[in-house]
Short mmCIF file of N, CA and C in Angstrom, two decimals:
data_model
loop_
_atom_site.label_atom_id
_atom_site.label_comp_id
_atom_site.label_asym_id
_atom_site.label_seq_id
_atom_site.Cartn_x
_atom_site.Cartn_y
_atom_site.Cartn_z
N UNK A 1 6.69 -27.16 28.74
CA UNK A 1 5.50 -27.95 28.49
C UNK A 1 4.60 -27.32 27.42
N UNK A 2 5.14 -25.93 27.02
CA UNK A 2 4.12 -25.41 26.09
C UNK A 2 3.15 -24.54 26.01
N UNK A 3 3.05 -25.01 27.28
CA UNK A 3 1.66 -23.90 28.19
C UNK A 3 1.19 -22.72 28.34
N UNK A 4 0.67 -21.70 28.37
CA UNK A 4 0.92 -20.67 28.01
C UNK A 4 -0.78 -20.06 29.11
N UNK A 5 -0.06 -19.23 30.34
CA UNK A 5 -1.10 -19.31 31.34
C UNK A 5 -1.23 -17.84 31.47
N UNK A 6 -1.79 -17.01 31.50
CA UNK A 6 -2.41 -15.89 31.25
C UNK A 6 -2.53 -15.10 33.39
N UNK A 7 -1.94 -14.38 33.75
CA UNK A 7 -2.61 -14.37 34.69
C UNK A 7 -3.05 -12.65 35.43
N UNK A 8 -3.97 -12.91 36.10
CA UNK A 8 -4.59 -11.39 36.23
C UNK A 8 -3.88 -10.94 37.84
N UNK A 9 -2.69 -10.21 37.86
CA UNK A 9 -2.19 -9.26 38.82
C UNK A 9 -2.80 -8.18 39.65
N UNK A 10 -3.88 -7.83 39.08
CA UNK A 10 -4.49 -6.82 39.65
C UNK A 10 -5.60 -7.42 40.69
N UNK A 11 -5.66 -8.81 40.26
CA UNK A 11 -6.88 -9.68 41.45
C UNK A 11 -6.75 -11.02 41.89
N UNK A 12 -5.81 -10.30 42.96
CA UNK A 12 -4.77 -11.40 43.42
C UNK A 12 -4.08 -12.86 43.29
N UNK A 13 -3.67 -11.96 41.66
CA UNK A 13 -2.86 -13.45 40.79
C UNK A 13 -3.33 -14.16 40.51
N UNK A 14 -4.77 -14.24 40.37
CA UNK A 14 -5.53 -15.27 39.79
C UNK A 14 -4.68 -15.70 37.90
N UNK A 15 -5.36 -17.05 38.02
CA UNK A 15 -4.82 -17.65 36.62
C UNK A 15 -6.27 -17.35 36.31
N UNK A 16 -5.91 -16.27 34.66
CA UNK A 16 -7.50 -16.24 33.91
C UNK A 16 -7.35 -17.27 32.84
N UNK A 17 -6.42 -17.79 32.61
CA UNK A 17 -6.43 -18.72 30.81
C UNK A 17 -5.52 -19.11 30.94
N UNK A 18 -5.90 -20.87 30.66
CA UNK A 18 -4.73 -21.64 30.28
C UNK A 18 -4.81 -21.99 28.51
N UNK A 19 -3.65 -21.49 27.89
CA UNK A 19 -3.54 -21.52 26.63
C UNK A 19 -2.58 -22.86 26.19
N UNK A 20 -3.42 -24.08 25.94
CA UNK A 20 -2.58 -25.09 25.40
C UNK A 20 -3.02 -25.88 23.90
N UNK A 21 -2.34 -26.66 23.76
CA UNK A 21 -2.39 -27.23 21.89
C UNK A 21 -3.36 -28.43 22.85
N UNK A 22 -4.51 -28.11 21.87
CA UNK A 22 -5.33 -29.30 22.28
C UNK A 22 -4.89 -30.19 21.51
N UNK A 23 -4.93 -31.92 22.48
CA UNK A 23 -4.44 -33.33 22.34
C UNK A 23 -5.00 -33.61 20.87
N UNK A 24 -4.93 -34.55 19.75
CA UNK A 24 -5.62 -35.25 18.71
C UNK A 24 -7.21 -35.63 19.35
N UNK A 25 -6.79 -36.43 20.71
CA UNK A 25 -8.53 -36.66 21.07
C UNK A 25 -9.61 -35.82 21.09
N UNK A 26 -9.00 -34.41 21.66
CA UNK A 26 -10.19 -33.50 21.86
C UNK A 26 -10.46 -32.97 20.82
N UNK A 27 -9.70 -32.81 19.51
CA UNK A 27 -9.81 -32.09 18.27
C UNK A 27 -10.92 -33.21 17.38
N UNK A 28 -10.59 -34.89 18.06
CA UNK A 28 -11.49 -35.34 17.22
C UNK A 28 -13.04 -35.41 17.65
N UNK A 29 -12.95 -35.31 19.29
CA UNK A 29 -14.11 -34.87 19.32
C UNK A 29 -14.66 -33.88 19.52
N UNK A 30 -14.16 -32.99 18.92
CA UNK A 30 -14.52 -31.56 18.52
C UNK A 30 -15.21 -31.65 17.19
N UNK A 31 -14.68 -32.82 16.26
CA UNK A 31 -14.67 -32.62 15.03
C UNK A 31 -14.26 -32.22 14.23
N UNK A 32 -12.74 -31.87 14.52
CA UNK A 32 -11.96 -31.09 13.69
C UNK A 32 -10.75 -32.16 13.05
N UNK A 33 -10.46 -31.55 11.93
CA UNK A 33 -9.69 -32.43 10.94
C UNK A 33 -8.37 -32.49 11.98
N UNK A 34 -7.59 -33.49 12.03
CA UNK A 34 -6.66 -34.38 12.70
C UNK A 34 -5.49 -34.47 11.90
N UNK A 35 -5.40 -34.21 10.76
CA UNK A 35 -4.17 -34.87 10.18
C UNK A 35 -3.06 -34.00 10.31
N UNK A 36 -3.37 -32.79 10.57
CA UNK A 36 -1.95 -31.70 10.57
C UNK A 36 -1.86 -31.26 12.35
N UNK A 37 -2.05 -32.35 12.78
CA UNK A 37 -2.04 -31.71 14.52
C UNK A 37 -0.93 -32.51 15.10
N UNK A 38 -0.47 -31.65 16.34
CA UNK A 38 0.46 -32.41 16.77
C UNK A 38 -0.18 -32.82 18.38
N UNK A 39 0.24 -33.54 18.67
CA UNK A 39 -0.59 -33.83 20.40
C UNK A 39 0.33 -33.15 21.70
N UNK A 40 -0.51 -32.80 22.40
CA UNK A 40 0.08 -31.65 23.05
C UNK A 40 1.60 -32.16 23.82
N UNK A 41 1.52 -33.66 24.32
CA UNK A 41 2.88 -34.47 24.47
C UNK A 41 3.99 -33.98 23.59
N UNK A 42 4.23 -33.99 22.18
CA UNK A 42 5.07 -33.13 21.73
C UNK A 42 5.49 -31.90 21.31
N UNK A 43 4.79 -30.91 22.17
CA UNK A 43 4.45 -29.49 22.06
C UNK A 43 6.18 -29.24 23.24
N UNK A 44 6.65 -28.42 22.55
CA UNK A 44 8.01 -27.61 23.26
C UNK A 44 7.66 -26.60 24.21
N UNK A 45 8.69 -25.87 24.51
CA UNK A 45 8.13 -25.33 25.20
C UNK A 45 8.68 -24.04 24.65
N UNK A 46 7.81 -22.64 25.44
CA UNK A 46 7.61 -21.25 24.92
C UNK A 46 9.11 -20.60 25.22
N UNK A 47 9.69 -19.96 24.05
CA UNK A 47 10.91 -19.16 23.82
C UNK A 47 10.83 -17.70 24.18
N UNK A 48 9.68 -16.95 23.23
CA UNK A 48 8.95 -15.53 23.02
C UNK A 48 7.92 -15.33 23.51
N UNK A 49 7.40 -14.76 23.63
CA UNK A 49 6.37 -14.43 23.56
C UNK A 49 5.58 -12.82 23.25
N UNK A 50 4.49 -12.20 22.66
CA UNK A 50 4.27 -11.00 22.25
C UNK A 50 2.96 -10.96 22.34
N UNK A 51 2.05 -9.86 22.90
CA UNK A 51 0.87 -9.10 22.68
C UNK A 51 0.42 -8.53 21.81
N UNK A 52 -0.57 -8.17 21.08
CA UNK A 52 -0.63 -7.56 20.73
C UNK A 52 -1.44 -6.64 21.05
N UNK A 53 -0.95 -5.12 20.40
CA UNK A 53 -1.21 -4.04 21.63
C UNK A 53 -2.55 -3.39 22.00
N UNK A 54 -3.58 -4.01 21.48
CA UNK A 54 -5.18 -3.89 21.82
C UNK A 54 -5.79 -5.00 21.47
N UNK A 55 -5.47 -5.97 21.18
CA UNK A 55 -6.54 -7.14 20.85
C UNK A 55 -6.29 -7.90 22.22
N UNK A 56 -7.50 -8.83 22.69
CA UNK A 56 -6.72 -9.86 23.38
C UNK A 56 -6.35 -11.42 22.62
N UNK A 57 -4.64 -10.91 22.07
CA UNK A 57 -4.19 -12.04 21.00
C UNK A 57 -2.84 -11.70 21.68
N UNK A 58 -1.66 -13.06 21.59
CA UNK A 58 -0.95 -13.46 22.36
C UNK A 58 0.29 -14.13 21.06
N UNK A 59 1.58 -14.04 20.58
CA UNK A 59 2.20 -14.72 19.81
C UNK A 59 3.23 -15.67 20.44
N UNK A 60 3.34 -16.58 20.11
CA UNK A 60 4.26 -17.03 20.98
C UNK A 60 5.31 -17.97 20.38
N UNK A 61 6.67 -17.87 20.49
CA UNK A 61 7.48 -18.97 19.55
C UNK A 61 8.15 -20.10 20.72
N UNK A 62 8.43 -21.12 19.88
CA UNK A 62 8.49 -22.59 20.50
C UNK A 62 9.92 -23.20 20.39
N UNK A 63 9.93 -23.90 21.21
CA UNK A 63 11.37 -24.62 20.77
C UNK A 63 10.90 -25.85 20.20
N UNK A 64 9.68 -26.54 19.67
CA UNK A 64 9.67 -26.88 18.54
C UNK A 64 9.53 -26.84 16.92
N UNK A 65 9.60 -25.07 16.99
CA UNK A 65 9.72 -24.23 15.67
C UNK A 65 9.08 -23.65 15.35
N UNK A 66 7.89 -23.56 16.01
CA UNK A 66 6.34 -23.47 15.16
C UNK A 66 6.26 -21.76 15.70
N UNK A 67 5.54 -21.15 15.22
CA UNK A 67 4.97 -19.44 16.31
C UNK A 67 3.48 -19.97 16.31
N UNK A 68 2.98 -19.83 17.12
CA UNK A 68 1.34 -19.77 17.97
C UNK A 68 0.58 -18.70 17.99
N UNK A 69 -0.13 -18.17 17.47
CA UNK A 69 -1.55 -17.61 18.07
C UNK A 69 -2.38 -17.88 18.52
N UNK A 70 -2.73 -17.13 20.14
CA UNK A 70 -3.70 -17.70 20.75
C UNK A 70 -4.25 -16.55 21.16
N UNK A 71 -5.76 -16.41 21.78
CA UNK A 71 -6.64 -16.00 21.55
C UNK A 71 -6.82 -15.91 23.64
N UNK A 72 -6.42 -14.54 24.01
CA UNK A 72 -5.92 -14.65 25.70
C UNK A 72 -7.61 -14.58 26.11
N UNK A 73 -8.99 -14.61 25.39
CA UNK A 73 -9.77 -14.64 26.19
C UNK A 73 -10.45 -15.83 26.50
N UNK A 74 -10.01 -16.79 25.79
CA UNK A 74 -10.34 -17.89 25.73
C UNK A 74 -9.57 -19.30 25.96
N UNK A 75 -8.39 -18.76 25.46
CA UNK A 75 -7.52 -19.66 25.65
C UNK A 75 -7.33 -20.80 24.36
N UNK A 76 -7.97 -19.99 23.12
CA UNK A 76 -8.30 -21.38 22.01
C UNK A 76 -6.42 -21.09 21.08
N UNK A 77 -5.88 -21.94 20.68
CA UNK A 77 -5.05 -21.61 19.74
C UNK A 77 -5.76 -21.51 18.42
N UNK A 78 -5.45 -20.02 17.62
CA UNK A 78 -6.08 -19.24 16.94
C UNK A 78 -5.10 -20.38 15.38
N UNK A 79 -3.80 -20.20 15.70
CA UNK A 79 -2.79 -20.87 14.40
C UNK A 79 -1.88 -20.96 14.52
N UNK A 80 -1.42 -21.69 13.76
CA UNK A 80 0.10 -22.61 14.04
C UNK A 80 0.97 -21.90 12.74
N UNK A 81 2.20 -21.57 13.02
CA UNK A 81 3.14 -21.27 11.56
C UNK A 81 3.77 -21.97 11.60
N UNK A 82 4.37 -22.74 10.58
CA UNK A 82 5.69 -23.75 10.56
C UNK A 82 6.65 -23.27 9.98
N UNK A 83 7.63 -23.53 9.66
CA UNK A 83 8.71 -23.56 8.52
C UNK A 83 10.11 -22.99 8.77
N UNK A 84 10.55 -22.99 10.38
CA UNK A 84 11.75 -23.58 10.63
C UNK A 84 11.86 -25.21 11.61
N UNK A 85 12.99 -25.57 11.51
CA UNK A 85 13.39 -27.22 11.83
C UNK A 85 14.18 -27.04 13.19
N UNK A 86 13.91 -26.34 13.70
CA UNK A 86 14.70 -26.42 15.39
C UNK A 86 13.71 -25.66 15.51
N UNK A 87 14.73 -25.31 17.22
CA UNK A 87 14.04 -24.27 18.21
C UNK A 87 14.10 -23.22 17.56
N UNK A 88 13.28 -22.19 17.78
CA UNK A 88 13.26 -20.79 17.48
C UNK A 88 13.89 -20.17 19.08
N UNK A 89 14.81 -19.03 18.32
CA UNK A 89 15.59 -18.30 19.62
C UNK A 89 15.06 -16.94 20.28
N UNK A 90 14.67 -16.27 19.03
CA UNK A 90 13.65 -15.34 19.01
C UNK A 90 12.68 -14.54 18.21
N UNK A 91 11.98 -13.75 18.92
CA UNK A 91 10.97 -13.52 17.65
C UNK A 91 10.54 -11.91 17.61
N UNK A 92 10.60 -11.17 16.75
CA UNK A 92 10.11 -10.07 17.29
C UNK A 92 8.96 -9.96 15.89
N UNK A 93 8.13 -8.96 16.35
CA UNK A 93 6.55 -8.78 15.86
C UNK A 93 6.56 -7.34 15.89
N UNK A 94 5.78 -6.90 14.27
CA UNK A 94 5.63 -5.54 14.15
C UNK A 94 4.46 -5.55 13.57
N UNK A 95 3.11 -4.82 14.71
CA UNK A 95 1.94 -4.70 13.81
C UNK A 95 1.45 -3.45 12.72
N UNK A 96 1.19 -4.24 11.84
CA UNK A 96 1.19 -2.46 10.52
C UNK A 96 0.08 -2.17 10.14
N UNK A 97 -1.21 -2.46 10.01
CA UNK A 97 -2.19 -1.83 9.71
C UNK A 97 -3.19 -1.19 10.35
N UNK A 98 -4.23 -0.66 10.33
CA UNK A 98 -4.85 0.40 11.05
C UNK A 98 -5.70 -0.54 12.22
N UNK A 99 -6.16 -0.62 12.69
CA UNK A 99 -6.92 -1.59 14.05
C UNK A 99 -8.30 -2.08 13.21
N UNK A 100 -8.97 -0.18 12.85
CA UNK A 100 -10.05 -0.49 12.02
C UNK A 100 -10.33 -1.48 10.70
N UNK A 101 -9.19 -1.84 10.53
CA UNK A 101 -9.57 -3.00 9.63
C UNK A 101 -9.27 -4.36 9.85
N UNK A 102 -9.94 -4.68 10.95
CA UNK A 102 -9.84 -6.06 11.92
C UNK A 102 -8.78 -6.53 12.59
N UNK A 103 -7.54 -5.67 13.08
CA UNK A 103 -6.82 -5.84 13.51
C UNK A 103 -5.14 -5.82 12.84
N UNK A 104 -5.53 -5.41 11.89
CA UNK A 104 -3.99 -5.12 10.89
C UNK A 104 -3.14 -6.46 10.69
N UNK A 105 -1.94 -6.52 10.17
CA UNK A 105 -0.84 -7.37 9.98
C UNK A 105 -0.35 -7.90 10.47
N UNK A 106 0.17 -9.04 11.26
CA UNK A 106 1.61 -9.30 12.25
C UNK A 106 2.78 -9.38 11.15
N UNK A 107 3.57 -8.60 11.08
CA UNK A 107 5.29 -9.11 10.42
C UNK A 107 5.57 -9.82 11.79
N UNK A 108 6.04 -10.96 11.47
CA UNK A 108 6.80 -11.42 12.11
C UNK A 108 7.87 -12.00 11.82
N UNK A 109 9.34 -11.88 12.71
CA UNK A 109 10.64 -12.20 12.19
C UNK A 109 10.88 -12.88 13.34
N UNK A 110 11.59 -14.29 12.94
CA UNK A 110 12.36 -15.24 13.52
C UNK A 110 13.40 -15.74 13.64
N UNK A 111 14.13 -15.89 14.37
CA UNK A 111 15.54 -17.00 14.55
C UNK A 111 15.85 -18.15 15.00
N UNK A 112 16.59 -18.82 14.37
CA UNK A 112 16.22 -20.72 15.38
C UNK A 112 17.22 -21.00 15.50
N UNK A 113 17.82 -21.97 15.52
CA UNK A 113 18.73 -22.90 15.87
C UNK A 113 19.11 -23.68 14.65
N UNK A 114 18.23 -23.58 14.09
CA UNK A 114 18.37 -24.21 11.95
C UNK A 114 19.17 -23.33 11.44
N UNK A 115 19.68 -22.43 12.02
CA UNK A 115 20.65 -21.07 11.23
C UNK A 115 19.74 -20.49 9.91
N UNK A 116 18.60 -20.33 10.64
CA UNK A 116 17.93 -19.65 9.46
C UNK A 116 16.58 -18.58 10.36
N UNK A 117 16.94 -17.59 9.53
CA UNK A 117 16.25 -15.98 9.73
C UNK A 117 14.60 -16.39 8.96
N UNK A 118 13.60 -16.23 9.93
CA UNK A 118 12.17 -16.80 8.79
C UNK A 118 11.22 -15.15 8.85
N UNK A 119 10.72 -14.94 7.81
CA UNK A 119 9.71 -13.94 8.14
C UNK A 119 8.36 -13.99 7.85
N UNK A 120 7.36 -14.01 8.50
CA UNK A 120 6.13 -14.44 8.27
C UNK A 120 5.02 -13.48 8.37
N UNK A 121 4.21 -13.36 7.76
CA UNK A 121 2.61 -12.54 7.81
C UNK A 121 1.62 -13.01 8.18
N UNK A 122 1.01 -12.65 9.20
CA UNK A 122 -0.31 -13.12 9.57
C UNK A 122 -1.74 -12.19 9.04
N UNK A 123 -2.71 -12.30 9.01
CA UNK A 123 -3.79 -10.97 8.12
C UNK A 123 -4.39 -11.77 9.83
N UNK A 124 -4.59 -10.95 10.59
CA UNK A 124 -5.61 -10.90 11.97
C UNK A 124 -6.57 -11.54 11.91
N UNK A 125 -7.44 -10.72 11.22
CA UNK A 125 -8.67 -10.91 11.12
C UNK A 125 -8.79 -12.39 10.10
N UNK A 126 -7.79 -12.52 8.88
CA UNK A 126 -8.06 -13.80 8.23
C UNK A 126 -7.56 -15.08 9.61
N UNK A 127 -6.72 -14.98 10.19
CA UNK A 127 -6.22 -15.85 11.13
C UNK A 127 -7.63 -16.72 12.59
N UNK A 128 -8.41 -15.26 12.50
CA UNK A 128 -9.33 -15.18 13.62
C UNK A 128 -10.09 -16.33 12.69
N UNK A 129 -10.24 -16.39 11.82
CA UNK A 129 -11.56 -16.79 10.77
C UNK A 129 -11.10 -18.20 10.56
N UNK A 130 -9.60 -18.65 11.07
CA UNK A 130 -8.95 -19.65 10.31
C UNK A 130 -8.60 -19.93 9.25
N UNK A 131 -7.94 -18.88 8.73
CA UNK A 131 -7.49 -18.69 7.34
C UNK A 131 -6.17 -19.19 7.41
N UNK A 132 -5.04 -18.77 6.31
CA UNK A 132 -3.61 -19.27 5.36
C UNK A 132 -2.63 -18.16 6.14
N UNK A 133 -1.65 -18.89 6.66
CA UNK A 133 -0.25 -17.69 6.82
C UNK A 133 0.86 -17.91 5.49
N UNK A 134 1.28 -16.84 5.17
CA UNK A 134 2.17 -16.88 4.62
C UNK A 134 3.30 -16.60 5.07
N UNK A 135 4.81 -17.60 4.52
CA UNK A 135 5.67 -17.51 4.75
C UNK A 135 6.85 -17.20 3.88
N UNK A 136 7.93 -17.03 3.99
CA UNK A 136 9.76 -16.64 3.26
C UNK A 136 10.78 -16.74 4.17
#
């Protein structure tokens, strides 16, 4: 379903965050631009998933292709990557820059079902801000 539920073990399993792709409706009445969204009805469901190792930020790849950042204190999706055409099979994440400079790099490397290897960069701190991923 996509979902992506956060939960706290240490106090007795409580669910702290539900992390989902908000619908077209709520984005429009949020006020947020609509045209590149998908509604959470066709959201896949979670393959990977990754931490990262002091922020509370969450990566997650889809079997509708996309990798996710979401934001585990809130539960907001931070950004969407596109640019494989199937499921993704797996994903692994290597963070490279120092913390002190807003949270460093994600490399991230992918595999799908498109028979194609994707590698992508996230800048943290530009992502937090709603900034551009780049992809190859």
């Amino acid at each position: 379903d996509g979902i992506l539920k956060i939960w706290d073990l240490n106090n007795d399993g409580q669910c702290r965050q539900v992390c989902r792709v908000p619908s077209v409706q709520e984005e429009e009445q949020e006020g947020q631009d609509t045209t590149a969204s998908s509604s959470s009805s066709s959201v896949g469901g979670i393959t990977r998933l990754q931490w990262h190792p002091t922020l509370p930020l969450v990566l997650t790849s889809m079997s509708d292709g996309t990798v996710r950042l979401w934001d585990a204190r809130n539960g907001a999706l931070v950004q969407t990557v596109t640019g494989h055409e199937d499921m993704i099979n797996d994903l692994a994440v290597e963070f490279v820059t120092p913390e002190q400079q807003g949270g460093g790099t994600a490399v991230i490397v992918t595999g799908s079902d498109d028979k194609t290897v994707r590698l992508f960069e996230i800048d943290i701190a530009t992502a937090l801000e709603g900034g551009t991923t780049s992809s190859s």
